[in-house]
């Protein structure tokens, strides 16, 4: 289904946040990585500046830099107000306050926008989407998916999640997904059944607690290996 820009919250995270969310080691960062649903994260841009290659895939990449930037500024203040109105839902350790969060998201967007056109030309930003990524089997070594799967469990079915993770496991031998809770700060009901199903299919699947936390209780990642 074609993505409508006015339904998207184009908030992105930095390389440092990706490192913490996915417990990425230096050797992980040297792997052949696909970022699934990276949106306007600066992960790809910052990795590129370090001489490392990431391919990011997201339906958002059908839009221009101007469109993405326009959409970000159309929603950022309302979202920060929502955050301020729900103080118990957030942990202010990594980001120190709602204003600090806002500034960090602006910085990340600027870094992404500055890299976007060149990255598209170089094939580092690819328009596409789960549950079918359209890359070759084993084209990558590690697939990362942050703030899309599980978070939107109310909008996407269990079957969608199952197909999405199996397709990531087709293109990469290891998949990491963060966080494992929904937008309503509830543990996603899909995580347990999906781990059981993946283990029954012969994959190694385990939950790992990580350093990063912004949504209260959202400090767990799912790691699945072939
Ligand atoms: C909240 S953003 C997270 C961006 C980035 N992963 C991060 O954590 O900074 C969610 C992203 O999921 C993307 N998305 C929506 N539907 C998708 C799909 N079917 N497959 C892959 N990504 C999708 C959106 O375009 C958006 O960029």
mmCIF file of C-alpha atoms and ligand atoms in Angstrom:
data_model
loop_
_atom_site.group_PDB
_atom_site.id
_atom_site.type_symbol
_atom_site.label_atom_id
_atom_site.label_comp_id
_atom_site.label_asym_id
_atom_site.label_seq_id
_atom_site.Cartn_x
_atom_site.Cartn_y
_atom_site.Cartn_z
ATOM 1 C CA UNK A 1 0.000 0.000 0.000
ATOM 2 C CA UNK A 2 1.382 3.443 -0.889
ATOM 3 C CA UNK A 3 2.604 5.339 2.125
ATOM 4 C CA UNK A 4 0.897 8.651 2.889
ATOM 5 C CA UNK A 5 3.331 11.199 4.242
ATOM 6 C CA UNK A 6 0.722 12.786 6.496
ATOM 7 C CA UNK A 7 0.452 9.488 8.422
ATOM 8 C CA UNK A 8 4.194 9.272 9.157
ATOM 9 C CA UNK A 9 6.106 10.514 12.187
ATOM 10 C CA UNK A 10 9.550 10.981 10.642
ATOM 11 C CA UNK A 11 11.585 10.923 13.861
ATOM 12 C CA UNK A 12 15.050 9.432 13.588
ATOM 13 C CA UNK A 13 17.816 8.353 15.903
ATOM 14 C CA UNK A 14 21.589 8.795 15.824
ATOM 15 C CA UNK A 15 24.447 6.313 15.439
ATOM 16 C CA UNK A 16 25.053 6.542 19.180
ATOM 17 C CA UNK A 17 21.415 5.636 19.866
ATOM 18 C CA UNK A 18 21.619 2.719 17.394
ATOM 19 C CA UNK A 19 24.766 1.502 19.154
ATOM 20 C CA UNK A 20 22.944 1.422 22.474
ATOM 21 C CA UNK A 21 19.555 0.159 21.242
ATOM 22 C CA UNK A 22 21.162 -2.753 19.417
ATOM 23 C CA UNK A 23 24.198 -3.288 21.678
ATOM 24 C CA UNK A 24 26.409 -2.864 18.605
ATOM 25 C CA UNK A 25 30.097 -3.687 19.130
ATOM 26 C CA UNK A 26 32.909 -2.335 16.938
ATOM 27 C CA UNK A 27 32.946 -5.641 15.064
ATOM 28 C CA UNK A 28 29.166 -5.432 14.569
ATOM 29 C CA UNK A 29 29.662 -1.984 12.998
ATOM 30 C CA UNK A 30 32.104 -3.492 10.503
ATOM 31 C CA UNK A 31 29.490 -6.010 9.297
ATOM 32 C CA UNK A 32 27.442 -5.648 6.138
ATOM 33 C CA UNK A 33 24.371 -3.958 7.650
ATOM 34 C CA UNK A 34 20.871 -3.297 6.361
ATOM 35 C CA UNK A 35 18.817 -0.785 8.349
ATOM 36 C CA UNK A 36 15.149 -1.619 7.869
ATOM 37 C CA UNK A 37 12.749 1.270 8.432
ATOM 38 C CA UNK A 38 15.641 3.653 9.121
ATOM 39 C CA UNK A 39 13.583 6.651 8.005
ATOM 40 C CA UNK A 40 15.307 9.938 8.846
ATOM 41 C CA UNK A 41 17.796 8.372 11.276
ATOM 42 C CA UNK A 42 21.369 9.656 10.940
ATOM 43 C CA UNK A 43 22.749 6.123 11.472
ATOM 44 C CA UNK A 44 23.518 5.648 7.766
ATOM 45 C CA UNK A 45 24.984 9.158 7.313
ATOM 46 C CA UNK A 46 27.217 8.850 10.385
ATOM 47 C CA UNK A 47 28.368 5.343 9.446
ATOM 48 C CA UNK A 48 29.163 6.585 5.921
ATOM 49 C CA UNK A 49 31.253 9.428 7.385
ATOM 50 C CA UNK A 50 33.224 6.770 9.304
ATOM 51 C CA UNK A 51 33.888 4.863 6.079
ATOM 52 C CA UNK A 52 31.385 2.093 6.861
ATOM 53 C CA UNK A 53 28.542 1.129 4.546
ATOM 54 C CA UNK A 54 24.918 0.704 5.572
ATOM 55 C CA UNK A 55 21.984 0.245 3.206
ATOM 56 C CA UNK A 56 18.758 1.725 4.609
ATOM 57 C CA UNK A 57 15.364 0.698 3.271
ATOM 58 C CA UNK A 58 12.168 2.588 4.036
ATOM 59 C CA UNK A 59 8.979 3.513 2.145
ATOM 60 C CA UNK A 60 9.678 7.102 3.244
ATOM 61 C CA UNK A 61 12.507 7.239 0.717
ATOM 62 C CA UNK A 62 9.949 7.665 -2.076
ATOM 63 C CA UNK A 63 9.685 11.261 -0.853
ATOM 64 C CA UNK A 64 12.053 14.178 -1.359
ATOM 65 C CA UNK A 65 14.269 15.689 1.334
ATOM 66 C CA UNK A 66 12.049 18.800 1.353
ATOM 67 C CA UNK A 67 8.893 16.712 1.860
ATOM 68 C CA UNK A 68 10.438 14.730 4.738
ATOM 69 C CA UNK A 69 11.744 17.872 6.406
ATOM 70 C CA UNK A 70 8.390 19.609 5.995
ATOM 71 C CA UNK A 71 6.585 16.658 7.595
ATOM 72 C CA UNK A 72 9.039 16.554 10.509
ATOM 73 C CA UNK A 73 8.502 20.218 11.352
ATOM 74 C CA UNK A 74 4.729 19.813 10.936
ATOM 75 C CA UNK A 75 4.600 17.266 13.786
ATOM 76 C CA UNK A 76 7.589 17.832 16.062
ATOM 77 C CA UNK A 77 6.047 20.382 18.435
ATOM 78 C CA UNK A 78 2.813 18.417 18.912
ATOM 79 C CA UNK A 79 4.807 15.291 19.715
ATOM 80 C CA UNK A 80 7.039 17.051 22.229
ATOM 81 C CA UNK A 81 3.878 18.489 23.870
ATOM 82 C CA UNK A 82 2.459 14.928 24.115
ATOM 83 C CA UNK A 83 5.709 13.814 25.742
ATOM 84 C CA UNK A 84 5.523 16.673 28.253
ATOM 85 C CA UNK A 85 1.904 15.759 29.039
ATOM 86 C CA UNK A 86 2.855 12.163 29.929
ATOM 87 C CA UNK A 87 5.923 12.612 32.174
ATOM 88 C CA UNK A 88 5.656 9.178 33.790
ATOM 89 C CA UNK A 89 6.000 7.440 30.424
ATOM 90 C CA UNK A 90 9.588 8.532 29.756
ATOM 91 C CA UNK A 91 13.040 8.014 31.219
ATOM 92 C CA UNK A 92 15.297 11.075 31.056
ATOM 93 C CA UNK A 93 18.730 9.550 31.159
ATOM 94 C CA UNK A 94 19.941 9.465 27.554
ATOM 95 C CA UNK A 95 17.868 12.498 26.553
ATOM 96 C CA UNK A 96 17.839 14.882 29.505
ATOM 97 C CA UNK A 97 14.431 16.520 28.938
ATOM 98 C CA UNK A 98 11.699 16.923 26.303
ATOM 99 C CA UNK A 99 13.550 19.987 24.948
ATOM 100 C CA UNK A 100 16.792 18.031 24.743
ATOM 101 C CA UNK A 101 14.939 15.243 22.919
ATOM 102 C CA UNK A 102 13.515 17.801 20.472
ATOM 103 C CA UNK A 103 16.956 19.276 19.774
ATOM 104 C CA UNK A 104 18.490 15.816 19.324
ATOM 105 C CA UNK A 105 15.790 14.850 16.815
ATOM 106 C CA UNK A 106 16.381 18.124 14.907
ATOM 107 C CA UNK A 107 20.136 17.449 14.813
ATOM 108 C CA UNK A 108 19.557 13.903 13.537
ATOM 109 C CA UNK A 109 17.168 15.120 10.837
ATOM 110 C CA UNK A 110 19.671 17.738 9.640
ATOM 111 C CA UNK A 111 22.415 15.101 9.418
ATOM 112 C CA UNK A 112 20.092 12.777 7.467
ATOM 113 C CA UNK A 113 18.909 15.503 5.076
ATOM 114 C CA UNK A 114 22.491 16.576 4.313
ATOM 115 C CA UNK A 115 23.335 12.994 3.282
ATOM 116 C CA UNK A 116 20.055 11.968 1.645
ATOM 117 C CA UNK A 117 20.441 12.850 -2.044
ATOM 118 C CA UNK A 118 24.043 11.640 -2.295
ATOM 119 C CA UNK A 119 23.120 8.500 -0.366
ATOM 120 C CA UNK A 120 20.182 7.796 -2.656
ATOM 121 C CA UNK A 121 22.422 8.116 -5.711
ATOM 122 C CA UNK A 122 24.941 5.757 -4.090
ATOM 123 C CA UNK A 123 22.209 3.190 -3.355
ATOM 124 C CA UNK A 124 22.462 3.656 0.422
ATOM 125 C CA UNK A 125 18.839 4.853 0.781
ATOM 126 C CA UNK A 126 16.442 2.509 -0.989
ATOM 127 C CA UNK A 127 12.669 2.902 -1.210
ATOM 128 C CA UNK A 128 11.016 -0.364 -0.180
ATOM 129 C CA UNK A 129 9.244 -1.965 2.713
ATOM 130 C CA UNK A 130 8.517 -4.919 4.892
ATOM 131 C CA UNK A 131 7.290 -7.577 4.711
ATOM 132 C CA UNK A 132 9.142 -8.097 1.395
ATOM 133 C CA UNK A 133 12.461 -6.319 1.156
ATOM 134 C CA UNK A 134 13.293 -7.339 -2.389
ATOM 135 C CA UNK A 135 17.010 -7.905 -1.784
ATOM 136 C CA UNK A 136 18.844 -11.144 -2.601
ATOM 137 C CA UNK A 137 19.218 -13.986 -0.095
ATOM 138 C CA UNK A 138 22.232 -13.359 2.155
ATOM 139 C CA UNK A 139 22.923 -9.950 0.629
ATOM 140 C CA UNK A 140 23.639 -8.643 4.152
ATOM 141 C CA UNK A 141 25.095 -9.943 7.379
ATOM 142 C CA UNK A 142 23.083 -8.028 10.001
ATOM 143 C CA UNK A 143 19.574 -6.511 9.757
ATOM 144 C CA UNK A 144 18.504 -3.840 12.265
ATOM 145 C CA UNK A 145 14.957 -2.598 12.731
ATOM 146 C CA UNK A 146 14.272 0.136 15.267
ATOM 147 C CA UNK A 147 10.949 1.660 16.290
ATOM 148 C CA UNK A 148 8.766 0.000 13.689
ATOM 149 C CA UNK A 149 8.134 -3.723 14.347
ATOM 150 C CA UNK A 150 6.422 -4.458 17.705
ATOM 151 C CA UNK A 151 6.031 -0.725 18.421
ATOM 152 C CA UNK A 152 3.088 -0.596 15.984
ATOM 153 C CA UNK A 153 1.582 -3.930 17.061
ATOM 154 C CA UNK A 154 -1.853 -2.264 17.132
ATOM 155 C CA UNK A 155 -1.540 -1.426 13.424
ATOM 156 C CA UNK A 156 0.241 -4.472 11.963
ATOM 157 C CA UNK A 157 -0.821 -8.095 12.457
ATOM 158 C CA UNK A 158 1.110 -10.988 13.940
ATOM 159 C CA UNK A 159 1.335 -12.469 10.440
ATOM 160 C CA UNK A 160 2.904 -9.233 9.145
ATOM 161 C CA UNK A 161 5.526 -9.388 11.911
ATOM 162 C CA UNK A 162 6.239 -13.074 11.221
ATOM 163 C CA UNK A 163 6.678 -12.472 7.485
ATOM 164 C CA UNK A 164 8.767 -9.352 8.105
ATOM 165 C CA UNK A 165 11.232 -11.065 10.436
ATOM 166 C CA UNK A 166 11.517 -14.123 8.184
ATOM 167 C CA UNK A 167 12.263 -11.871 5.214
ATOM 168 C CA UNK A 168 14.949 -10.027 7.189
ATOM 169 C CA UNK A 169 16.405 -13.453 8.088
ATOM 170 C CA UNK A 170 16.410 -14.324 4.390
ATOM 171 C CA UNK A 171 18.533 -11.292 3.460
ATOM 172 C CA UNK A 172 20.745 -11.323 6.601
ATOM 173 C CA UNK A 173 21.935 -14.115 8.912
ATOM 174 C CA UNK A 174 21.154 -12.087 12.042
ATOM 175 C CA UNK A 175 18.259 -9.750 12.879
ATOM 176 C CA UNK A 176 17.927 -7.330 15.804
ATOM 177 C CA UNK A 177 14.694 -5.502 16.628
ATOM 178 C CA UNK A 178 14.176 -2.726 19.217
ATOM 179 C CA UNK A 179 12.028 -1.965 21.218
ATOM 180 C CA UNK A 180 9.706 -4.831 22.126
ATOM 181 C CA UNK A 181 6.899 -2.689 23.494
ATOM 182 C CA UNK A 182 3.996 -0.896 21.853
ATOM 183 C CA UNK A 183 3.251 2.803 21.594
ATOM 184 C CA UNK A 184 0.952 2.273 24.599
ATOM 185 C CA UNK A 185 3.996 1.137 26.630
ATOM 186 C CA UNK A 186 2.720 -2.420 26.802
ATOM 187 C CA UNK A 187 4.886 -5.442 25.975
ATOM 188 C CA UNK A 188 4.019 -6.407 22.388
ATOM 189 C CA UNK A 189 1.756 -9.482 22.459
ATOM 190 C CA UNK A 190 3.619 -10.810 19.412
ATOM 191 C CA UNK A 191 7.076 -11.228 20.969
ATOM 192 C CA UNK A 192 6.493 -14.443 22.943
ATOM 193 C CA UNK A 193 4.621 -16.374 20.219
ATOM 194 C CA UNK A 194 7.081 -15.199 17.571
ATOM 195 C CA UNK A 195 10.101 -16.359 19.585
ATOM 196 C CA UNK A 196 8.459 -19.770 20.023
ATOM 197 C CA UNK A 197 7.678 -20.003 16.313
ATOM 198 C CA UNK A 198 11.193 -18.942 15.285
ATOM 199 C CA UNK A 199 12.773 -21.443 17.673
ATOM 200 C CA UNK A 200 10.508 -24.187 16.315
ATOM 201 C CA UNK A 201 11.776 -23.285 12.822
ATOM 202 C CA UNK A 202 15.354 -23.768 14.045
ATOM 203 C CA UNK A 203 16.425 -20.149 14.629
ATOM 204 C CA UNK A 204 18.136 -18.928 17.785
ATOM 205 C CA UNK A 205 15.942 -16.180 19.238
ATOM 206 C CA UNK A 206 16.528 -14.373 22.496
ATOM 207 C CA UNK A 207 15.646 -11.172 24.299
ATOM 208 C CA UNK A 208 18.519 -8.987 25.460
ATOM 209 C CA UNK A 209 18.344 -6.039 27.856
ATOM 210 C CA UNK A 210 20.210 -3.027 26.467
ATOM 211 C CA UNK A 211 21.487 0.274 27.816
ATOM 212 C CA UNK A 212 19.118 2.559 25.896
ATOM 213 C CA UNK A 213 15.774 3.573 27.332
ATOM 214 C CA UNK A 214 13.428 6.462 26.493
ATOM 215 C CA UNK A 215 9.971 4.880 26.626
ATOM 216 C CA UNK A 216 9.721 3.698 30.234
ATOM 217 C CA UNK A 217 10.389 -0.058 30.247
ATOM 218 C CA UNK A 218 11.546 -0.024 26.611
ATOM 219 C CA UNK A 219 15.073 -1.366 27.066
ATOM 220 C CA UNK A 220 14.845 -4.779 25.419
ATOM 221 C CA UNK A 221 15.941 -6.002 22.013
ATOM 222 C CA UNK A 222 15.103 -9.202 20.160
ATOM 223 C CA UNK A 223 18.087 -10.927 18.545
ATOM 224 C CA UNK A 224 17.435 -13.748 16.050
ATOM 225 C CA UNK A 225 20.147 -15.788 14.327
ATOM 226 C CA UNK A 226 20.121 -18.500 11.738
HETATM 227 C C1 LIG B 1 9.507 5.921 14.082
HETATM 228 S S1 LIG B 1 10.366 5.746 12.569
HETATM 229 C C2 LIG B 1 11.893 5.009 13.104
HETATM 230 C C3 LIG B 1 13.053 5.400 12.252
HETATM 231 C C4 LIG B 1 14.404 4.772 12.651
HETATM 232 N N1 LIG B 1 14.373 3.334 12.585
HETATM 233 C C5 LIG B 1 14.844 5.188 14.014
HETATM 234 O O1 LIG B 1 14.645 4.439 14.975
HETATM 235 O O2 LIG B 1 15.342 6.294 14.160
HETATM 236 C C6 LIG B 1 9.514 4.358 11.800
HETATM 237 C C7 LIG B 1 9.919 4.169 10.363
HETATM 238 O O3 LIG B 1 9.275 2.990 9.856
HETATM 239 C C8 LIG B 1 9.024 3.216 8.494
HETATM 240 N N2 LIG B 1 8.048 2.244 7.950
HETATM 241 C C9 LIG B 1 6.714 2.352 7.862
HETATM 242 N N3 LIG B 1 6.185 1.261 7.242
HETATM 243 C C10 LIG B 1 7.240 0.442 6.946
HETATM 244 C C11 LIG B 1 7.351 -0.841 6.313
HETATM 245 N N4 LIG B 1 6.273 -1.510 5.889
HETATM 246 N N5 LIG B 1 8.580 -1.367 6.167
HETATM 247 C C12 LIG B 1 9.680 -0.721 6.608
HETATM 248 N N6 LIG B 1 9.627 0.511 7.227
HETATM 249 C C13 LIG B 1 8.423 1.074 7.388
HETATM 250 C C14 LIG B 1 8.531 4.655 8.463
HETATM 251 O O4 LIG B 1 8.607 5.224 7.186
HETATM 252 C C15 LIG B 1 9.494 5.312 9.456
HETATM 253 O O5 LIG B 1 10.622 5.850 8.813
#
